[in-house]
Amino acid sequence: MNAVLYFSGTGGSKKVAEKLAARLDMQATDIIELYRCGAPLEFERVAVVFPVYSQGVPSVLKPVFKKLRADYAAIIATYGRMGAGNAIYEAARLINAEICAAAYIPAKHSYIENDDFVTPDVPEEIINKLREPTEICLPRRKKSPFASLAPDLRSRIAVKILRTVQCNSCGICTHECPTNAINGGKINQKCIRCLKCVRTCPQGALEVKYSRVLKRYLKRKKTEETILYT
């Protein structure tokens, strides 16, 4: 097992990646943020952990996945219990590897405040398949016909991130942003609303506001199903 690669905006997928690495007896240096990966991205066996955005793959990860090569890969997509969509199938088509296992794992929703849902552990079947990998065939899942319609733009319309007077221009948000979308607390059009800047700001200087349409959507009934492919 070479590495656990992850992307995480508000920390949920990172925790899953850390738990997975611990169960595989890996070192902390083997857990790598996807958008900080340097070349070459070549492994024997690798696990990839990321959150579902708009029922698909976050746009920031698509160019990284195209560069990723491995003999075998396991794909784990965390989803905010509102719909897993087709993210794993889409990721598998970008990654140059035989897929040995995959799972959609329910998690806290990034846009729901005071969400006390506890993300379940990575299924034991994933661990076993990473230790003794064999190729599997992934099904294509249904997703909303609107999910692929300019997801980053729709998120920018529905989610506003505002700099408050607490900002001291420390630059941490600029360093942590995966898309180079913020400078001195000011957001530009590259923002995908992952909220990593909000989570990492030591001053709590970034305020988030949601549209009424999004607030209504977030009140929908949640699903807590783990969907496993081994």
Short mmCIF file of C-alpha atoms in Angstrom, two decimals, residues 16-192:
data_model
loop_
_atom_site.label_atom_id
_atom_site.label_comp_id
_atom_site.label_asym_id
_atom_site.label_seq_id
_atom_site.Cartn_x
_atom_site.Cartn_y
_atom_site.Cartn_z
CA VAL A 16 -11.98 9.23 6.83
CA ALA A 17 -8.58 9.19 5.09
CA GLU A 18 -6.74 9.26 8.43
CA LYS A 19 -8.85 6.41 9.84
CA LEU A 20 -8.31 4.36 6.69
CA ALA A 21 -4.54 4.90 6.83
CA ALA A 22 -4.44 3.92 10.51
CA ARG A 23 -6.25 0.65 9.80
CA LEU A 24 -3.76 -0.07 7.05
CA ASP A 25 -0.84 0.60 9.46
CA MET A 26 0.41 3.48 7.32
CA GLN A 27 2.50 6.46 8.37
CA ALA A 28 1.28 10.07 8.55
CA THR A 29 3.55 10.89 5.61
CA ASP A 30 1.56 8.44 3.47
CA ILE A 31 -1.58 10.60 3.77
CA ILE A 32 -1.41 13.26 1.05
CA GLU A 33 -3.74 16.10 0.05
CA LEU A 34 -4.68 15.55 -3.59
CA TYR A 35 -4.28 19.12 -4.81
CA ARG A 36 -0.85 19.34 -3.16
CA CYS A 37 0.46 16.19 -4.84
CA GLY A 38 3.62 16.68 -6.81
CA ALA A 39 4.63 14.66 -9.86
CA PRO A 40 4.82 11.80 -10.46
CA LEU A 41 1.45 10.50 -9.30
CA GLU A 42 2.30 6.83 -9.73
CA PHE A 43 1.56 4.11 -7.19
CA GLU A 44 1.09 0.37 -6.88
CA ARG A 45 -1.95 0.55 -4.59
CA VAL A 46 -3.68 3.75 -3.57
CA ALA A 47 -6.85 4.85 -1.81
CA VAL A 48 -8.58 8.05 -2.94
CA VAL A 49 -10.96 9.86 -0.57
CA PHE A 50 -12.98 12.92 -1.55
CA PRO A 51 -16.38 14.56 -0.94
CA VAL A 52 -19.23 14.45 -3.46
CA TYR A 53 -19.96 17.92 -4.88
CA SER A 54 -23.22 18.36 -6.76
CA GLN A 55 -23.49 14.57 -7.12
CA GLY A 56 -20.13 14.41 -8.93
CA VAL A 57 -16.38 14.92 -8.65
CA PRO A 58 -15.20 18.33 -7.35
CA SER A 59 -13.87 20.32 -10.30
CA VAL A 60 -10.53 20.93 -8.58
CA LEU A 61 -9.82 17.17 -8.61
CA LYS A 62 -10.51 16.38 -12.26
CA PRO A 63 -7.09 17.47 -13.62
CA VAL A 64 -5.36 15.70 -10.71
CA PHE A 65 -7.22 12.45 -11.33
CA LYS A 66 -6.17 12.52 -14.99
CA LYS A 67 -2.52 12.46 -13.86
CA LEU A 68 -3.02 9.69 -11.28
CA ARG A 69 -1.76 6.22 -12.18
CA ALA A 70 -1.78 3.07 -10.08
CA ASP A 71 -1.97 -0.67 -10.45
CA TYR A 72 -5.01 -0.71 -8.16
CA ALA A 73 -7.12 2.03 -6.57
CA ALA A 74 -9.93 2.12 -4.05
CA ILE A 75 -12.27 5.12 -4.29
CA ILE A 76 -14.17 6.43 -1.27
CA ALA A 77 -16.62 9.30 -1.74
CA THR A 78 -18.17 10.94 1.30
CA TYR A 79 -21.57 12.51 0.72
CA GLY A 80 -23.67 14.86 2.83
CA ARG A 81 -26.65 12.45 3.00
CA MET A 82 -28.52 14.36 0.30
CA GLY A 83 -27.61 12.19 -2.70
CA ALA A 84 -24.42 10.38 -3.66
CA GLY A 85 -24.94 10.77 -7.40
CA ASN A 86 -22.40 9.22 -9.78
CA ALA A 87 -19.13 10.57 -8.34
CA ILE A 88 -17.25 7.28 -7.99
CA TYR A 89 -17.99 6.17 -11.55
CA GLU A 90 -16.87 9.57 -12.84
CA ALA A 91 -13.66 9.44 -10.78
CA ALA A 92 -12.88 5.91 -11.99
CA ARG A 93 -13.11 7.06 -15.62
CA LEU A 94 -10.47 9.74 -14.91
CA ILE A 95 -8.04 7.67 -12.85
CA ASN A 96 -5.70 5.35 -14.74
CA ALA A 97 -5.96 2.30 -12.47
CA GLU A 98 -7.82 -0.94 -11.94
CA ILE A 99 -10.52 -0.22 -9.35
CA CYS A 100 -10.44 -2.85 -6.60
CA ALA A 101 -13.07 -1.39 -4.24
CA ALA A 102 -15.27 1.66 -3.74
CA ALA A 103 -17.79 3.10 -1.31
CA TYR A 104 -20.11 6.05 -0.81
CA ILE A 105 -19.97 6.89 2.90
CA PRO A 106 -22.49 9.28 4.52
CA ALA A 107 -20.99 12.27 6.31
CA LYS A 108 -21.81 15.65 7.79
CA HIS A 109 -23.06 18.11 5.19
CA SER A 110 -20.67 21.04 4.77
CA TYR A 111 -23.55 23.52 4.52
CA ILE A 112 -25.58 22.31 7.50
CA GLU A 113 -24.65 24.10 10.72
CA ASN A 114 -24.57 22.11 13.97
CA ASP A 115 -24.78 18.81 12.11
CA ASP A 116 -23.94 16.17 14.74
CA PHE A 117 -24.00 13.18 12.39
CA VAL A 118 -21.13 10.75 13.02
CA THR A 119 -19.50 9.37 9.86
CA PRO A 120 -19.27 5.56 9.97
CA ASP A 121 -15.96 3.75 9.68
CA VAL A 122 -14.61 2.58 6.34
CA PRO A 123 -16.06 -0.91 5.74
CA GLU A 124 -13.73 -3.82 6.47
CA GLU A 125 -14.26 -5.05 2.91
CA ILE A 126 -12.39 -1.98 1.60
CA ILE A 127 -9.42 -2.75 3.85
CA ASN A 128 -9.31 -6.37 2.71
CA LYS A 129 -9.48 -5.46 -0.98
CA LEU A 130 -6.63 -2.97 -0.64
CA ARG A 131 -4.50 -5.69 0.95
CA GLU A 132 -5.42 -8.27 -1.67
CA PRO A 133 -6.71 -6.31 -4.67
CA THR A 134 -8.72 -7.68 -7.57
CA GLU A 135 -10.51 -5.64 -10.19
CA ILE A 136 -14.23 -4.88 -9.88
CA CYS A 137 -16.77 -3.40 -12.28
CA LEU A 138 -18.48 -0.21 -11.12
CA PRO A 139 -22.08 0.54 -12.10
CA ARG A 140 -23.12 3.93 -13.41
CA ARG A 141 -25.55 5.55 -10.97
CA LYS A 142 -28.32 8.02 -11.68
CA LYS A 143 -27.87 11.68 -10.81
CA SER A 144 -30.05 14.75 -11.10
CA PRO A 145 -30.11 16.14 -14.67
CA PHE A 146 -29.32 19.56 -13.17
CA ALA A 147 -26.32 18.35 -11.13
CA SER A 148 -23.80 18.84 -13.96
CA LEU A 149 -25.16 22.24 -14.95
CA ALA A 150 -22.41 24.72 -13.95
CA PRO A 151 -22.06 23.36 -10.38
CA ASP A 152 -19.36 25.84 -9.32
CA LEU A 153 -21.38 28.80 -10.56
CA ARG A 154 -24.53 27.56 -8.85
CA SER A 155 -22.64 27.16 -5.59
CA ARG A 156 -21.30 30.71 -5.83
CA ILE A 157 -24.84 32.00 -6.31
CA ALA A 158 -26.25 29.96 -3.40
CA VAL A 159 -23.37 30.40 -0.94
CA LYS A 160 -21.85 33.78 -0.11
CA ILE A 161 -18.56 34.08 1.80
CA LEU A 162 -17.99 37.51 3.30
CA ARG A 163 -14.89 38.97 4.96
CA THR A 164 -15.60 40.61 8.31
CA VAL A 165 -13.69 43.19 10.35
CA GLN A 166 -11.95 40.36 12.25
CA CYS A 167 -9.73 39.72 9.19
CA ASN A 168 -6.10 40.65 9.87
CA SER A 169 -4.78 39.62 6.42
CA CYS A 170 -2.71 36.77 7.87
CA GLY A 171 -2.80 34.91 4.53
CA ILE A 172 -3.75 31.48 5.91
CA CYS A 173 -6.88 31.34 3.76
CA THR A 174 -4.80 32.08 0.66
CA HIS A 175 -2.37 29.28 1.50
CA GLU A 176 -5.10 26.73 2.26
CA CYS A 177 -7.37 27.43 -0.72
CA PRO A 178 -7.19 24.57 -3.27
CA THR A 179 -8.15 26.77 -6.24
CA ASN A 180 -6.25 30.03 -5.54
CA ALA A 181 -9.61 31.71 -5.11
CA ILE A 182 -8.95 33.96 -2.10
CA ASN A 183 -6.42 36.65 -1.27
CA GLY A 184 -6.53 38.59 1.96
CA GLY A 185 -10.04 37.33 2.64
CA LYS A 186 -11.37 38.49 -0.74
CA ILE A 187 -12.99 35.80 -2.90
CA ASN A 188 -12.65 35.59 -6.69
CA GLN A 189 -14.48 33.61 -9.38
CA LYS A 190 -12.30 30.51 -8.96
CA CYS A 191 -14.05 29.68 -5.68
CA ILE A 192 -15.84 26.30 -5.54
#
